[in-house]
């Protein structure tokens, strides 16, 4: 093992601003899943999300779960979901006893392939079972083919939940991701572009639905002086302390996006002469927050992602394979999927480079030099 400092994939990057807000929360004794910092956090998020209504929650997973409940998803319903994603996109479908149907990727953005989506909808309708919702992921901050997918969803009247957990600060056609559809969700987990340690948000332009989400997220208490319940509730609200951390993080979000994009450009420029390496890049109307810089290795190269990853690890640098597609996961082995081989190919050849905004120039140079050592050996 190397005795060099560990370089992480994407570690939390807390700003001094957060401490100020957390001190306020402590001083005012709002140490609860209710309080003024939650209200301010939601107001600020709303400004970033086209003034949509916002409820902040304990996690992005909770946000997806509530969105599915609000769409009326029930036992045995089908929900279409991107296959190349983190399991949290799909797990809430199973919480409700519904069935995920996984849709493969297209090569440009690595996100849901519109052609396969259309094929899946038509063939499921032919089987007599129209899917009830679409969970569309913007992976690694890269916008999915929003125009095409929105059009298909509209034609067949199927609501979309945009999983923008990794895509806060990204835009498509200059519009923030998470605001194109019936629902958008964000995550503020420790590894995301901004963090509240753990947290998430659900956004929608339908205020009534967000009010209902708030109600469900606070144990579904009916209006009464005693505790009265007519439906099953959840304990899904964010803590006021976490929201205070989040306020400080929102202060620096523009800097984080700028820095992530600089990191991407640094890697791209520094490795451009290695023809074995290609980058996932924004195209057309896409603006990515480049949450993680991701590369693909050439198919027939002697260097594969396993040899690259273990060499980096030996040098105390963390690299990760891409998310393993959901249709390849043991837990979802009984689920339907519409595949074209793209996500499996990406999974075989793709790797995420350290992209933390708290990395120094020396850290970035160390990553680049270590990769160069492998190719120049
Ligand atoms: C992180 C993540 C989630 C879940 O968010 P949590 O806040 O960790 O529950 C969902 N989808 C994707 C694509 C993610 O990366």
Tab-separated table of C-alpha atoms and ligand atoms in Angstrom:
chain	number	residue	atom	x	y	z
A	1	UNK	CA	0.000	0.000	0.000
A	2	UNK	CA	1.069	3.509	-0.758
A	3	UNK	CA	1.704	5.908	2.104
A	4	UNK	CA	0.444	8.773	-0.017
A	5	UNK	CA	-2.661	10.633	1.113
A	6	UNK	CA	-5.933	8.932	0.140
A	7	UNK	CA	-7.766	10.544	-2.769
A	8	UNK	CA	-11.504	9.831	-2.524
A	9	UNK	CA	-13.999	9.556	-5.344
A	10	UNK	CA	-16.160	12.409	-4.058
A	11	UNK	CA	-15.992	13.275	-0.389
A	12	UNK	CA	-18.201	15.811	1.422
A	13	UNK	CA	-17.074	19.405	0.932
A	14	UNK	CA	-18.576	21.503	3.686
A	15	UNK	CA	-18.304	25.288	3.571
A	16	UNK	CA	-17.757	27.706	6.475
A	17	UNK	CA	-21.209	29.085	5.675
A	18	UNK	CA	-22.832	25.876	6.964
A	19	UNK	CA	-21.347	26.316	10.420
A	20	UNK	CA	-23.012	29.711	10.770
A	21	UNK	CA	-26.472	28.312	9.966
A	22	UNK	CA	-25.936	25.254	12.189
A	23	UNK	CA	-24.942	27.561	15.065
A	24	UNK	CA	-28.193	29.477	14.506
A	25	UNK	CA	-30.148	26.222	14.674
A	26	UNK	CA	-28.402	25.241	17.932
A	27	UNK	CA	-28.773	28.694	19.469
A	28	UNK	CA	-32.506	28.805	18.683
A	29	UNK	CA	-33.007	25.181	19.831
A	30	UNK	CA	-34.632	24.125	16.557
A	31	UNK	CA	-33.198	20.600	16.797
A	32	UNK	CA	-36.197	18.848	15.254
A	33	UNK	CA	-37.663	17.770	11.905
A	34	UNK	CA	-39.369	21.178	11.819
A	35	UNK	CA	-37.961	24.702	12.017
A	36	UNK	CA	-37.052	27.932	10.221
A	37	UNK	CA	-34.012	26.480	8.413
A	38	UNK	CA	-36.191	23.879	6.720
A	39	UNK	CA	-38.484	26.644	5.454
A	40	UNK	CA	-35.535	28.693	4.199
A	41	UNK	CA	-33.896	25.648	2.620
A	42	UNK	CA	-37.091	24.833	0.733
A	43	UNK	CA	-37.529	28.450	-0.404
A	44	UNK	CA	-33.966	28.492	-1.769
A	45	UNK	CA	-34.416	25.130	-3.504
A	46	UNK	CA	-37.614	26.387	-5.056
A	47	UNK	CA	-35.728	29.352	-6.558
A	48	UNK	CA	-33.345	26.864	-8.185
A	49	UNK	CA	-36.240	24.756	-9.484
A	50	UNK	CA	-38.355	27.227	-11.483
A	51	UNK	CA	-40.272	28.215	-8.334
A	52	UNK	CA	-41.830	24.755	-8.151
A	53	UNK	CA	-43.134	23.612	-4.766
A	54	UNK	CA	-40.577	21.755	-2.663
A	55	UNK	CA	-40.640	19.423	0.327
A	56	UNK	CA	-37.278	18.537	1.857
A	57	UNK	CA	-36.906	15.010	3.161
A	58	UNK	CA	-34.596	12.612	4.949
A	59	UNK	CA	-33.257	11.192	1.658
A	60	UNK	CA	-33.629	11.070	-2.104
A	61	UNK	CA	-34.921	7.521	-1.726
A	62	UNK	CA	-37.763	8.811	0.471
A	63	UNK	CA	-38.560	11.383	-2.233
A	64	UNK	CA	-38.913	8.672	-4.901
A	65	UNK	CA	-41.040	6.565	-2.545
A	66	UNK	CA	-43.422	9.473	-1.856
A	67	UNK	CA	-43.628	10.390	-5.559
A	68	UNK	CA	-44.700	6.839	-6.384
A	69	UNK	CA	-47.300	6.898	-3.588
A	70	UNK	CA	-48.661	10.229	-4.850
A	71	UNK	CA	-48.962	8.760	-8.349
A	72	UNK	CA	-51.087	5.996	-6.860
A	73	UNK	CA	-48.667	3.142	-7.582
A	74	UNK	CA	-50.013	-0.084	-6.136
A	75	UNK	CA	-49.215	-3.776	-5.787
A	76	UNK	CA	-48.494	-5.412	-9.161
A	77	UNK	CA	-48.403	-2.140	-11.110
A	78	UNK	CA	-45.528	-1.759	-13.588
A	79	UNK	CA	-43.061	1.124	-13.358
A	80	UNK	CA	-40.488	1.783	-16.077
A	81	UNK	CA	-37.030	2.698	-14.759
A	82	UNK	CA	-33.567	3.408	-16.167
A	83	UNK	CA	-31.431	0.290	-15.749
A	84	UNK	CA	-28.091	2.101	-15.505
A	85	UNK	CA	-28.485	3.710	-12.106
A	86	UNK	CA	-28.019	3.314	-8.358
A	87	UNK	CA	-30.423	0.831	-6.741
A	88	UNK	CA	-32.179	3.647	-4.844
A	89	UNK	CA	-33.931	4.630	-8.104
A	90	UNK	CA	-35.685	1.262	-8.240
A	91	UNK	CA	-36.021	0.056	-4.634
A	92	UNK	CA	-39.071	2.219	-3.817
A	93	UNK	CA	-40.980	0.504	-6.645
A	94	UNK	CA	-40.554	-2.725	-4.688
A	95	UNK	CA	-41.507	-1.042	-1.384
A	96	UNK	CA	-44.984	-0.689	-2.924
A	97	UNK	CA	-45.136	-4.251	-4.213
A	98	UNK	CA	-45.021	-2.938	-7.778
A	99	UNK	CA	-42.796	-4.311	-10.559
A	100	UNK	CA	-39.891	-2.406	-12.090
A	101	UNK	CA	-39.331	-2.825	-15.824
A	102	UNK	CA	-35.811	-1.750	-16.697
A	103	UNK	CA	-34.951	0.262	-19.807
A	104	UNK	CA	-31.468	0.280	-21.282
A	105	UNK	CA	-29.307	3.286	-22.181
A	106	UNK	CA	-28.423	5.191	-25.337
A	107	UNK	CA	-24.754	5.921	-26.055
A	108	UNK	CA	-24.830	9.724	-26.102
A	109	UNK	CA	-25.854	10.477	-22.491
A	110	UNK	CA	-25.820	6.897	-21.086
A	111	UNK	CA	-29.371	7.558	-19.885
A	112	UNK	CA	-32.704	5.953	-20.835
A	113	UNK	CA	-32.978	5.162	-24.559
A	114	UNK	CA	-36.144	6.797	-25.979
A	115	UNK	CA	-36.512	4.116	-28.697
A	116	UNK	CA	-36.466	1.303	-26.143
A	117	UNK	CA	-38.822	3.236	-23.872
A	118	UNK	CA	-41.336	3.521	-26.704
A	119	UNK	CA	-40.927	-0.159	-27.539
A	120	UNK	CA	-41.462	-1.136	-23.895
A	121	UNK	CA	-44.595	0.992	-23.511
A	122	UNK	CA	-46.139	-0.366	-26.708
A	123	UNK	CA	-45.368	-3.956	-25.940
A	124	UNK	CA	-46.581	-3.725	-22.326
A	125	UNK	CA	-49.812	-2.096	-23.541
A	126	UNK	CA	-50.201	-4.933	-26.037
A	127	UNK	CA	-49.903	-7.357	-23.139
A	128	UNK	CA	-52.806	-5.485	-21.545
A	129	UNK	CA	-50.781	-3.756	-18.861
A	130	UNK	CA	-49.942	-0.113	-19.346
A	131	UNK	CA	-47.011	1.012	-17.162
A	132	UNK	CA	-48.091	3.506	-14.498
A	133	UNK	CA	-44.968	5.688	-14.248
A	134	UNK	CA	-41.463	6.319	-15.571
A	135	UNK	CA	-38.443	6.868	-13.331
A	136	UNK	CA	-35.975	8.720	-15.522
A	137	UNK	CA	-32.430	9.105	-14.178
A	138	UNK	CA	-29.951	11.869	-15.102
A	139	UNK	CA	-26.850	9.838	-14.329
A	140	UNK	CA	-23.595	11.480	-13.223
A	141	UNK	CA	-25.289	14.863	-13.753
A	142	UNK	CA	-25.733	14.309	-17.497
A	143	UNK	CA	-29.172	15.256	-18.839
A	144	UNK	CA	-31.212	12.455	-20.404
A	145	UNK	CA	-32.883	12.964	-23.803
A	146	UNK	CA	-35.581	15.050	-22.175
A	147	UNK	CA	-37.401	16.187	-25.348
A	148	UNK	CA	-37.863	12.744	-26.820
A	149	UNK	CA	-38.791	11.105	-23.534
A	150	UNK	CA	-41.260	13.833	-22.518
A	151	UNK	CA	-42.951	13.507	-25.906
A	152	UNK	CA	-43.375	9.746	-25.550
A	153	UNK	CA	-44.653	10.081	-21.977
A	154	UNK	CA	-47.148	12.711	-23.094
A	155	UNK	CA	-48.403	10.625	-26.000
A	156	UNK	CA	-49.140	7.700	-23.694
A	157	UNK	CA	-50.089	9.856	-20.672
A	158	UNK	CA	-47.568	8.243	-18.353
A	159	UNK	CA	-46.183	10.459	-15.555
A	160	UNK	CA	-42.420	10.904	-15.155
A	161	UNK	CA	-40.416	11.087	-11.940
A	162	UNK	CA	-37.072	12.690	-12.780
A	163	UNK	CA	-34.367	11.189	-10.586
A	164	UNK	CA	-32.015	14.177	-10.489
A	165	UNK	CA	-30.256	12.901	-7.342
A	166	UNK	CA	-26.900	13.368	-9.070
A	167	UNK	CA	-27.918	16.330	-11.200
A	168	UNK	CA	-28.579	19.386	-9.034
A	169	UNK	CA	-27.208	22.328	-11.031
A	170	UNK	CA	-27.454	20.562	-14.400
A	171	UNK	CA	-29.645	21.954	-17.155
A	172	UNK	CA	-31.255	20.932	-20.407
A	173	UNK	CA	-32.104	23.666	-22.873
A	174	UNK	CA	-31.206	26.069	-20.045
A	175	UNK	CA	-33.920	24.620	-17.751
A	176	UNK	CA	-32.928	22.948	-14.449
A	177	UNK	CA	-33.179	19.169	-14.380
A	178	UNK	CA	-35.912	17.923	-12.078
A	179	UNK	CA	-38.403	20.543	-13.347
A	180	UNK	CA	-39.482	18.978	-16.644
A	181	UNK	CA	-41.846	16.360	-15.284
A	182	UNK	CA	-44.622	15.593	-12.823
A	183	UNK	CA	-42.008	15.165	-10.090
A	184	UNK	CA	-38.309	15.776	-9.650
A	185	UNK	CA	-36.139	14.445	-6.845
A	186	UNK	CA	-32.765	15.554	-5.485
A	187	UNK	CA	-30.393	13.896	-3.017
A	188	UNK	CA	-28.097	15.555	-0.485
A	189	UNK	CA	-26.270	12.425	0.591
A	190	UNK	CA	-22.608	12.748	1.596
A	191	UNK	CA	-21.250	11.902	-1.850
A	192	UNK	CA	-23.500	14.229	-3.896
A	193	UNK	CA	-22.560	17.656	-5.308
A	194	UNK	CA	-23.903	19.307	-2.161
A	195	UNK	CA	-24.749	17.493	1.033
A	196	UNK	CA	-26.784	17.827	4.212
A	197	UNK	CA	-25.073	14.612	5.498
A	198	UNK	CA	-28.252	12.813	4.476
A	199	UNK	CA	-31.236	14.412	2.857
A	200	UNK	CA	-33.368	14.776	-0.217
A	201	UNK	CA	-36.123	16.814	-1.813
A	202	UNK	CA	-39.236	16.271	-3.870
A	203	UNK	CA	-40.285	19.049	-6.272
A	204	UNK	CA	-43.358	19.548	-8.421
A	205	UNK	CA	-45.284	22.390	-10.021
A	206	UNK	CA	-48.384	20.915	-8.353
A	207	UNK	CA	-48.496	22.510	-4.890
A	208	UNK	CA	-51.342	20.275	-3.729
A	209	UNK	CA	-49.267	17.165	-4.312
A	210	UNK	CA	-46.289	18.630	-2.444
A	211	UNK	CA	-48.588	19.563	0.462
A	212	UNK	CA	-49.821	15.972	0.458
A	213	UNK	CA	-46.193	14.753	0.449
A	214	UNK	CA	-45.485	16.934	3.520
A	215	UNK	CA	-48.509	15.431	5.242
A	216	UNK	CA	-47.444	11.847	4.467
A	217	UNK	CA	-43.834	12.596	5.451
A	218	UNK	CA	-44.878	13.752	8.929
A	219	UNK	CA	-46.761	10.590	9.985
A	220	UNK	CA	-50.009	11.615	8.224
A	221	UNK	CA	-51.532	13.418	11.181
A	222	UNK	CA	-55.092	14.537	10.530
A	223	UNK	CA	-56.162	17.956	11.800
A	224	UNK	CA	-57.253	17.275	15.351
A	225	UNK	CA	-56.115	18.176	18.853
A	226	UNK	CA	-55.368	14.507	19.563
A	227	UNK	CA	-53.340	12.266	17.267
A	228	UNK	CA	-55.717	11.067	14.579
A	229	UNK	CA	-54.719	9.078	11.467
A	230	UNK	CA	-56.728	8.052	8.422
A	231	UNK	CA	-53.865	6.829	6.220
A	232	UNK	CA	-50.452	5.281	6.790
A	233	UNK	CA	-47.762	7.909	7.307
A	234	UNK	CA	-43.979	8.076	7.139
A	235	UNK	CA	-41.244	9.740	9.147
A	236	UNK	CA	-39.474	11.230	6.150
A	237	UNK	CA	-38.837	14.913	6.944
A	238	UNK	CA	-35.350	16.402	6.991
A	239	UNK	CA	-33.961	17.618	10.321
A	240	UNK	CA	-33.699	21.377	10.854
A	241	UNK	CA	-29.989	20.885	11.636
A	242	UNK	CA	-29.441	19.128	8.309
A	243	UNK	CA	-31.398	21.856	6.502
A	244	UNK	CA	-29.056	24.387	8.139
A	245	UNK	CA	-26.065	22.526	6.675
A	246	UNK	CA	-27.921	22.590	3.356
A	247	UNK	CA	-28.378	26.375	3.431
A	248	UNK	CA	-24.614	26.789	3.640
A	249	UNK	CA	-24.169	24.306	0.820
A	250	UNK	CA	-26.634	26.161	-1.409
A	251	UNK	CA	-24.542	29.321	-0.876
A	252	UNK	CA	-21.636	27.571	-2.589
A	253	UNK	CA	-23.494	25.422	-5.151
A	254	UNK	CA	-22.497	27.646	-8.119
A	255	UNK	CA	-18.836	27.290	-7.064
A	256	UNK	CA	-19.215	23.517	-6.761
A	257	UNK	CA	-20.698	23.224	-10.256
A	258	UNK	CA	-17.949	25.424	-11.655
A	259	UNK	CA	-15.279	23.359	-9.907
A	260	UNK	CA	-16.744	20.001	-11.047
A	261	UNK	CA	-16.662	21.299	-14.613
A	262	UNK	CA	-13.063	22.457	-14.187
A	263	UNK	CA	-12.138	18.992	-12.895
A	264	UNK	CA	-13.741	17.376	-15.943
A	265	UNK	CA	-11.863	19.751	-18.264
A	266	UNK	CA	-8.592	19.179	-16.450
A	267	UNK	CA	-8.849	15.408	-16.904
A	268	UNK	CA	-9.967	15.743	-20.486
A	269	UNK	CA	-7.128	18.061	-21.465
A	270	UNK	CA	-4.496	16.112	-19.533
A	271	UNK	CA	-5.462	12.708	-20.958
A	272	UNK	CA	-6.487	13.747	-24.476
A	273	UNK	CA	-3.464	12.085	-26.085
A	274	UNK	CA	-4.344	8.635	-24.701
A	275	UNK	CA	-6.579	7.318	-27.451
A	276	UNK	CA	-7.742	4.397	-25.281
A	277	UNK	CA	-9.671	6.809	-23.049
A	278	UNK	CA	-12.893	8.588	-23.988
A	279	UNK	CA	-15.072	10.833	-21.815
A	280	UNK	CA	-18.808	11.106	-21.202
A	281	UNK	CA	-19.339	14.650	-22.488
A	282	UNK	CA	-22.265	17.035	-22.724
A	283	UNK	CA	-23.701	17.577	-26.200
A	284	UNK	CA	-26.305	19.808	-27.813
A	285	UNK	CA	-28.591	21.444	-25.267
A	286	UNK	CA	-27.008	19.720	-22.270
A	287	UNK	CA	-25.277	21.455	-19.374
A	288	UNK	CA	-23.853	18.914	-16.921
A	289	UNK	CA	-22.779	19.538	-13.324
A	290	UNK	CA	-20.190	16.788	-14.000
A	291	UNK	CA	-20.855	15.320	-10.550
A	292	UNK	CA	-18.359	12.605	-11.433
A	293	UNK	CA	-15.985	12.586	-14.391
A	294	UNK	CA	-16.484	9.240	-16.120
A	295	UNK	CA	-14.347	7.584	-18.773
A	296	UNK	CA	-14.598	4.569	-21.059
A	297	UNK	CA	-11.603	2.387	-21.897
A	298	UNK	CA	-11.095	1.035	-25.409
A	299	UNK	CA	-12.615	-2.429	-25.956
A	300	UNK	CA	-9.531	-4.267	-27.140
A	301	UNK	CA	-6.965	-2.629	-24.924
A	302	UNK	CA	-4.657	-4.664	-22.682
A	303	UNK	CA	-5.611	-2.269	-19.882
A	304	UNK	CA	-9.109	-2.882	-18.557
A	305	UNK	CA	-11.054	-1.226	-15.747
A	306	UNK	CA	-9.972	-3.860	-13.221
A	307	UNK	CA	-6.270	-3.399	-13.875
A	308	UNK	CA	-6.686	0.380	-13.880
A	309	UNK	CA	-8.699	0.379	-10.678
A	310	UNK	CA	-6.315	-1.887	-8.763
A	311	UNK	CA	-3.266	0.142	-9.863
A	312	UNK	CA	-4.979	3.336	-8.707
A	313	UNK	CA	-5.919	1.684	-5.416
A	314	UNK	CA	-2.314	0.625	-4.880
A	315	UNK	CA	-1.510	4.321	-5.121
A	316	UNK	CA	-4.267	5.146	-2.637
A	317	UNK	CA	-6.598	6.632	-5.259
A	318	UNK	CA	-10.238	5.588	-5.243
A	319	UNK	CA	-11.844	4.878	-8.642
A	320	UNK	CA	-15.192	3.112	-9.112
A	321	UNK	CA	-16.748	1.112	-11.894
A	322	UNK	CA	-19.986	2.610	-13.235
A	323	UNK	CA	-23.248	1.656	-11.515
A	324	UNK	CA	-23.979	-1.982	-12.254
A	325	UNK	CA	-27.181	-2.065	-14.338
A	326	UNK	CA	-30.281	-3.038	-12.371
A	327	UNK	CA	-31.249	-5.804	-14.797
A	328	UNK	CA	-27.930	-7.507	-13.897
A	329	UNK	CA	-28.525	-7.278	-10.137
A	330	UNK	CA	-29.434	-10.492	-8.284
A	331	UNK	CA	-32.191	-8.718	-6.356
A	332	UNK	CA	-33.962	-7.725	-9.599
A	333	UNK	CA	-33.284	-10.940	-11.526
A	334	UNK	CA	-37.014	-11.704	-11.777
A	335	UNK	CA	-37.848	-8.313	-13.301
A	336	UNK	CA	-38.599	-7.562	-16.936
A	337	UNK	CA	-36.130	-5.502	-18.923
A	338	UNK	CA	-35.795	-4.035	-22.411
A	339	UNK	CA	-32.122	-4.136	-23.295
A	340	UNK	CA	-29.835	-3.282	-26.200
A	341	UNK	CA	-26.431	-4.180	-24.732
A	342	UNK	CA	-25.394	-0.560	-24.154
A	343	UNK	CA	-25.451	-0.438	-20.335
A	344	UNK	CA	-23.706	-3.821	-20.086
A	345	UNK	CA	-20.980	-2.574	-22.428
A	346	UNK	CA	-20.629	0.699	-20.484
A	347	UNK	CA	-20.435	-1.263	-17.212
A	348	UNK	CA	-17.609	-3.404	-18.609
A	349	UNK	CA	-15.536	-0.449	-19.820
A	350	UNK	CA	-16.521	2.529	-17.699
A	351	UNK	CA	-14.912	3.984	-14.619
A	352	UNK	CA	-15.459	7.055	-12.429
A	353	UNK	CA	-12.446	9.236	-11.643
A	354	UNK	CA	-11.983	11.075	-8.333
A	355	UNK	CA	-14.032	14.248	-8.723
A	356	UNK	CA	-14.271	15.813	-5.277
A	357	UNK	CA	-14.453	19.605	-5.346
A	358	UNK	CA	-12.077	19.688	-2.364
A	359	UNK	CA	-9.270	18.056	-4.386
A	360	UNK	CA	-6.189	20.231	-4.899
A	361	UNK	CA	-4.373	20.740	-8.191
A	362	UNK	CA	-1.669	18.384	-6.859
A	363	UNK	CA	-4.321	15.720	-6.190
A	364	UNK	CA	-5.636	16.048	-9.745
A	365	UNK	CA	-2.116	15.879	-11.151
A	366	UNK	CA	-1.418	12.781	-9.067
A	367	UNK	CA	-4.486	11.052	-10.541
A	368	UNK	CA	-3.454	11.973	-14.081
A	369	UNK	CA	0.169	10.945	-13.562
A	370	UNK	CA	-0.848	7.615	-12.061
A	371	UNK	CA	-3.100	6.869	-15.049
A	372	UNK	CA	-0.228	7.864	-17.353
A	373	UNK	CA	2.110	5.434	-15.584
A	374	UNK	CA	-0.234	2.577	-16.507
A	375	UNK	CA	-0.329	3.517	-20.184
A	376	UNK	CA	3.378	4.355	-20.417
A	377	UNK	CA	4.582	1.195	-18.630
B	1	LIG	C1	-27.910	8.931	-4.414
B	1	LIG	C2	-28.937	8.523	-5.378
B	1	LIG	C3	-30.260	8.269	-4.996
B	1	LIG	C4	-30.711	8.191	-3.561
B	1	LIG	O1	-30.516	9.278	-2.794
B	1	LIG	P1	-30.312	9.107	-1.210
B	1	LIG	O2	-30.391	10.514	-0.716
B	1	LIG	O3	-28.977	8.473	-1.006
B	1	LIG	O4	-31.427	8.257	-0.698
B	1	LIG	C5	-31.198	7.964	-5.970
B	1	LIG	N1	-30.852	7.899	-7.259
B	1	LIG	C6	-29.591	8.107	-7.675
B	1	LIG	C7	-29.296	8.032	-9.124
B	1	LIG	C8	-28.586	8.406	-6.741
B	1	LIG	O5	-27.322	8.575	-7.156
